[in-house]
Amino acid sequence: MRLQATCAALAAAFATLATAGAASAQDVNLAFNAAVTNDYVFRGASQSNEDSALSGGVDATIGSFYVGGWASNVEFGDATDAEVDVYGGYRTEAGGFALDFGVVGYFYVDAPGGADYDYVEYKAAASRALGPVTAGVAFFYSPDFFGADETATYLEANAAFSPIDKVTVSGAVGKQWLDVTGDYVTWNVGAAYALTDNLAVDLRYHDTDVDNAPLYDGRVAVAVKLAF
């Protein structure tokens, strides 16, 4: 049922984008990204067992619609080799706010049978530039989350600003509500430095309020990111 729900939601997003693309194929924009990091951290938890990770992705934008895919190696202590995300959505503006509505499917390559890792999240986000600062909020909801958890909600507040040329300082604080494994708070703060127009280095500290779970402990992640 989980995989069917994921595929149905993503199929709707892709169908919408395809319709928009048929109307204005000349407006399709492609963007590619790649990164290497000493630790792949998602909502405060290491997804690579505190080891390095290599990731890459592609995004297609047609007007206000977008779809994309992204993948990274992961390490869960079992046969799972990689995470593959597929997503789509719609971006617009209203009252000075940038709005983003979308759906994300998370798939795990070679996950053990019965692990129930694959899931889908629905997203709604808003942000606004206030002078040199951009502040935002993001909301994610999953009807059937990763592993043992079923319904899950994540709410985050974030902000970013550039104090000097080529440097962006940013941070976020969020809460993950889970119906089985327990709720927790996570936060991160860091800075990115643009080496070139396409290459940047990001240094970030992540932490949570989870006790007695080493993969949720405070950690520093360094990533080199390429976008073109």
GROMACS .gro file of C-alpha atoms in nm:
model
  228
    1MET     CA    1   0.000   0.000   0.000
    2ARG     CA    2   0.283   0.241   0.081
    3LEU     CA    3   0.450   0.204  -0.258
    4GLN     CA    4   0.115   0.237  -0.436
    5ALA     CA    5   0.038   0.561  -0.250
    6THR     CA    6   0.384   0.698  -0.329
    7CYS     CA    7   0.357   0.615  -0.697
    8ALA     CA    8   0.005   0.758  -0.723
    9ALA     CA    9   0.107   1.089  -0.566
   10LEU     CA   10   0.417   1.124  -0.780
   11ALA     CA   11   0.231   1.021  -1.094
   12ALA     CA   12  -0.011   1.308  -1.036
   13ALA     CA   13   0.277   1.553  -0.998
   14PHE     CA   14   0.449   1.430  -1.314
   15ALA     CA   15   0.123   1.435  -1.510
   16THR     CA   16   0.068   1.797  -1.415
   17LEU     CA   17   0.421   1.889  -1.516
   18ALA     CA   18   0.390   1.701  -1.843
   19THR     CA   19   0.075   1.897  -1.926
   20ALA     CA   20   0.254   2.224  -1.854
   21GLY     CA   21   0.553   2.108  -2.056
   22ALA     CA   22   0.340   2.026  -2.359
   23ALA     CA   23   0.211   2.382  -2.356
   24SER     CA   24   0.553   2.549  -2.327
   25ALA     CA   25   0.832   2.303  -2.401
   26GLN     CA   26   1.069   2.588  -2.484
   27ASP     CA   27   1.065   2.698  -2.119
   28VAL     CA   28   1.213   2.378  -1.976
   29ASN     CA   29   1.517   2.448  -1.756
   30LEU     CA   30   1.747   2.173  -1.630
   31ALA     CA   31   1.981   2.198  -1.331
   32PHE     CA   32   2.224   1.936  -1.202
   33ASN     CA   33   2.388   1.896  -0.863
   34ALA     CA   34   2.646   1.675  -0.696
   35ALA     CA   35   2.800   1.671  -0.349
   36VAL     CA   36   3.037   1.483  -0.123
   37THR     CA   37   3.015   1.501   0.257
   38ASN     CA   38   3.176   1.341   0.559
   39ASP     CA   39   2.829   1.253   0.699
   40TYR     CA   40   2.484   1.251   0.537
   41VAL     CA   41   2.254   1.404   0.800
   42PHE     CA   42   1.873   1.418   0.761
   43ARG     CA   43   1.669   1.595   1.029
   44GLY     CA   44   1.951   1.560   1.277
   45ALA     CA   45   2.022   1.189   1.225
   46SER     CA   46   2.314   1.037   1.036
   47GLN     CA   47   2.193   0.835   0.738
   48SER     CA   48   2.542   0.706   0.653
   49ASN     CA   49   2.640   0.569   0.996
   50GLU     CA   50   2.870   0.871   1.041
   51ASP     CA   51   3.062   0.784   0.724
   52SER     CA   52   3.108   0.981   0.402
   53ALA     CA   53   2.839   1.002   0.135
   54LEU     CA   54   2.826   1.091  -0.232
   55SER     CA   55   2.507   1.233  -0.382
   56GLY     CA   56   2.375   1.377  -0.706
   57GLY     CA   57   2.054   1.496  -0.863
   58VAL     CA   58   1.874   1.670  -1.147
   59ASP     CA   59   1.584   1.917  -1.151
   60ALA     CA   60   1.356   2.021  -1.436
   61THR     CA   61   1.150   2.341  -1.417
   62ILE     CA   62   0.869   2.441  -1.652
   63GLY     CA   63   0.719   2.772  -1.553
   64SER     CA   64   0.605   2.736  -1.193
   65PHE     CA   65   0.615   2.353  -1.199
   66TYR     CA   66   0.914   2.137  -1.115
   67VAL     CA   67   1.017   1.771  -1.089
   68GLY     CA   68   1.345   1.619  -0.987
   69GLY     CA   69   1.541   1.323  -0.863
   70TRP     CA   70   1.824   1.285  -0.613
   71ALA     CA   71   2.025   0.990  -0.477
   72SER     CA   72   2.282   0.921  -0.206
   73ASN     CA   73   2.448   0.619  -0.053
   74VAL     CA   74   2.319   0.529   0.297
   75GLU     CA   75   2.419   0.287   0.573
   76PHE     CA   76   2.151   0.145   0.803
   77GLY     CA   77   2.342  -0.162   0.917
   78ASP     CA   78   2.161  -0.387   0.670
   79ALA     CA   79   2.168  -0.453   0.294
   80THR     CA   80   2.026  -0.111   0.199
   81ASP     CA   81   2.266   0.059  -0.043
   82ALA     CA   82   2.112   0.390  -0.143
   83GLU     CA   83   1.830   0.638  -0.101
   84VAL     CA   84   1.659   0.762  -0.418
   85ASP     CA   85   1.421   1.058  -0.392
   86VAL     CA   86   1.175   1.160  -0.662
   87TYR     CA   87   0.973   1.478  -0.623
   88GLY     CA   88   0.750   1.729  -0.795
   89GLY     CA   89   0.560   2.042  -0.711
   90TYR     CA   90   0.450   2.396  -0.782
   91ARG     CA   91   0.611   2.727  -0.682
   92THR     CA   92   0.441   3.065  -0.682
   93GLU     CA   93   0.432   3.399  -0.500
   94ALA     CA   94   0.159   3.571  -0.300
   95GLY     CA   95   0.169   3.879  -0.078
   96GLY     CA   96   0.545   3.898  -0.094
   97PHE     CA   97   0.589   3.532   0.008
   98ALA     CA   98   0.750   3.261  -0.203
   99LEU     CA   99   0.530   2.949  -0.179
  100ASP     CA  100   0.619   2.587  -0.256
  101PHE     CA  101   0.373   2.295  -0.264
  102GLY     CA  102   0.499   1.950  -0.349
  103VAL     CA  103   0.528   1.577  -0.290
  104VAL     CA  104   0.843   1.372  -0.226
  105GLY     CA  105   0.886   0.996  -0.260
  106TYR     CA  106   1.174   0.831  -0.074
  107PHE     CA  107   1.287   0.491  -0.207
  108TYR     CA  108   1.560   0.265  -0.066
  109VAL     CA  109   1.765   0.037  -0.290
  110ASP     CA  110   1.808  -0.326  -0.172
  111ALA     CA  111   1.620  -0.263   0.153
  112PRO     CA  112   1.543  -0.589   0.339
  113GLY     CA  113   1.199  -0.741   0.283
  114GLY     CA  114   0.955  -0.620   0.545
  115ALA     CA  115   1.169  -0.319   0.642
  116ASP     CA  116   0.898  -0.086   0.509
  117TYR     CA  117   1.143   0.197   0.440
  118ASP     CA  118   0.982   0.357   0.131
  119TYR     CA  119   0.749   0.647   0.205
  120VAL     CA  120   0.593   0.965   0.069
  121GLU     CA  121   0.573   1.315   0.217
  122TYR     CA  122   0.355   1.610   0.121
  123LYS     CA  123   0.516   1.952   0.151
  124ALA     CA  124   0.402   2.311   0.198
  125ALA     CA  125   0.659   2.587   0.248
  126ALA     CA  126   0.668   2.966   0.256
  127SER     CA  127   0.955   3.214   0.275
  128ARG     CA  128   1.007   3.588   0.254
  129ALA     CA  129   1.306   3.817   0.208
  130LEU     CA  130   1.336   4.076   0.485
  131GLY     CA  131   1.624   4.300   0.386
  132PRO     CA  132   1.939   4.083   0.384
  133VAL     CA  133   1.761   3.796   0.560
  134THR     CA  134   1.536   3.532   0.406
  135ALA     CA  135   1.315   3.356   0.662
  136GLY     CA  136   1.078   3.067   0.606
  137VAL     CA  137   0.871   2.781   0.741
  138ALA     CA  138   0.818   2.433   0.596
  139PHE     CA  139   0.563   2.164   0.677
  140PHE     CA  140   0.586   1.796   0.578
  141TYR     CA  141   0.327   1.525   0.634
  142SER     CA  142   0.352   1.151   0.568
  143PRO     CA  143   0.055   0.913   0.601
  144ASP     CA  144   0.292   0.613   0.623
  145PHE     CA  145   0.643   0.704   0.732
  146PHE     CA  146   0.981   0.527   0.735
  147GLY     CA  147   1.009   0.191   0.914
  148ALA     CA  148   0.778   0.126   1.209
  149ASP     CA  149   0.624   0.474   1.211
  150GLU     CA  150   0.294   0.544   1.041
  151THR     CA  151   0.172   0.905   1.038
  152ALA     CA  152   0.450   1.161   1.075
  153THR     CA  153   0.465   1.541   1.071
  154TYR     CA  154   0.766   1.769   1.049
  155LEU     CA  155   0.757   2.147   1.100
  156GLU     CA  156   1.061   2.368   1.052
  157ALA     CA  157   1.155   2.735   1.077
  158ASN     CA  158   1.464   2.847   0.887
  159ALA     CA  159   1.660   3.158   0.799
  160ALA     CA  160   1.959   3.259   0.587
  161PHE     CA  161   2.159   3.576   0.521
  162SER     CA  162   2.480   3.682   0.349
  163PRO     CA  163   2.694   3.899   0.578
  164ILE     CA  164   2.968   3.933   0.315
  165ASP     CA  165   3.015   3.848  -0.050
  166LYS     CA  166   3.025   3.472  -0.125
  167VAL     CA  167   2.926   3.373   0.233
  168THR     CA  168   2.577   3.259   0.335
  169VAL     CA  169   2.499   3.186   0.699
  170SER     CA  170   2.189   2.976   0.763
  171GLY     CA  171   2.014   2.772   1.027
  172ALA     CA  172   1.694   2.586   1.103
  173VAL     CA  173   1.504   2.441   1.395
  174GLY     CA  174   1.235   2.178   1.352
  175LYS     CA  175   1.025   1.922   1.532
  176GLN     CA  176   0.953   1.571   1.406
  177TRP     CA  177   0.633   1.413   1.538
  178LEU     CA  178   0.632   1.030   1.513
  179ASP     CA  179   0.357   0.798   1.629
  180VAL     CA  180   0.578   0.502   1.730
  181THR     CA  181   0.945   0.586   1.783
  182GLY     CA  182   0.889   0.919   1.960
  183ASP     CA  183   0.893   1.292   1.882
  184TYR     CA  184   1.213   1.495   1.883
  185VAL     CA  185   1.353   1.842   1.812
  186THR     CA  186   1.641   1.901   1.571
  187TRP     CA  187   1.839   2.207   1.474
  188ASN     CA  188   2.136   2.306   1.260
  189VAL     CA  189   2.348   2.613   1.196
  190GLY     CA  190   2.628   2.668   0.949
  191ALA     CA  191   2.778   2.868   0.667
  192ALA     CA  192   2.845   2.814   0.298
  193TYR     CA  193   3.128   2.974   0.103
  194ALA     CA  194   3.106   3.005  -0.277
  195LEU     CA  195   3.442   2.903  -0.423
  196THR     CA  196   3.312   2.970  -0.775
  197ASP     CA  197   2.974   3.032  -0.936
  198ASN     CA  198   2.918   2.656  -0.939
  199LEU     CA  199   3.116   2.522  -0.642
  200ALA     CA  200   3.058   2.581  -0.270
  201VAL     CA  201   3.170   2.443   0.066
  202ASP     CA  202   2.917   2.410   0.349
  203LEU     CA  203   3.020   2.366   0.715
  204ARG     CA  204   2.728   2.280   0.945
  205TYR     CA  205   2.659   2.166   1.300
  206HIS     CA  206   2.357   1.941   1.360
  207ASP     CA  207   2.201   1.833   1.689
  208THR     CA  208   1.881   1.691   1.842
  209ASP     CA  209   1.729   1.640   2.185
  210VAL     CA  210   1.733   1.260   2.146
  211ASP     CA  211   1.915   1.078   2.427
  212ASN     CA  212   2.107   0.749   2.410
  213ALA     CA  213   2.104   0.735   2.029
  214PRO     CA  214   2.454   0.801   1.888
  215LEU     CA  215   2.333   0.866   1.533
  216TYR     CA  216   2.126   1.159   1.668
  217ASP     CA  217   2.412   1.316   1.866
  218GLY     CA  218   2.559   1.654   1.780
  219ARG     CA  219   2.788   1.640   1.475
  220VAL     CA  220   2.971   1.857   1.227
  221ALA     CA  221   2.910   1.790   0.857
  222VAL     CA  222   3.126   1.935   0.583
  223ALA     CA  223   2.999   1.917   0.225
  224VAL     CA  224   3.146   2.024  -0.107
  225LYS     CA  225   2.859   2.102  -0.346
  226LEU     CA  226   2.860   2.143  -0.723
  227ALA     CA  227   2.564   2.294  -0.911
  228PHE     CA  228   2.539   2.352  -1.286
   0.00000   0.00000   0.00000
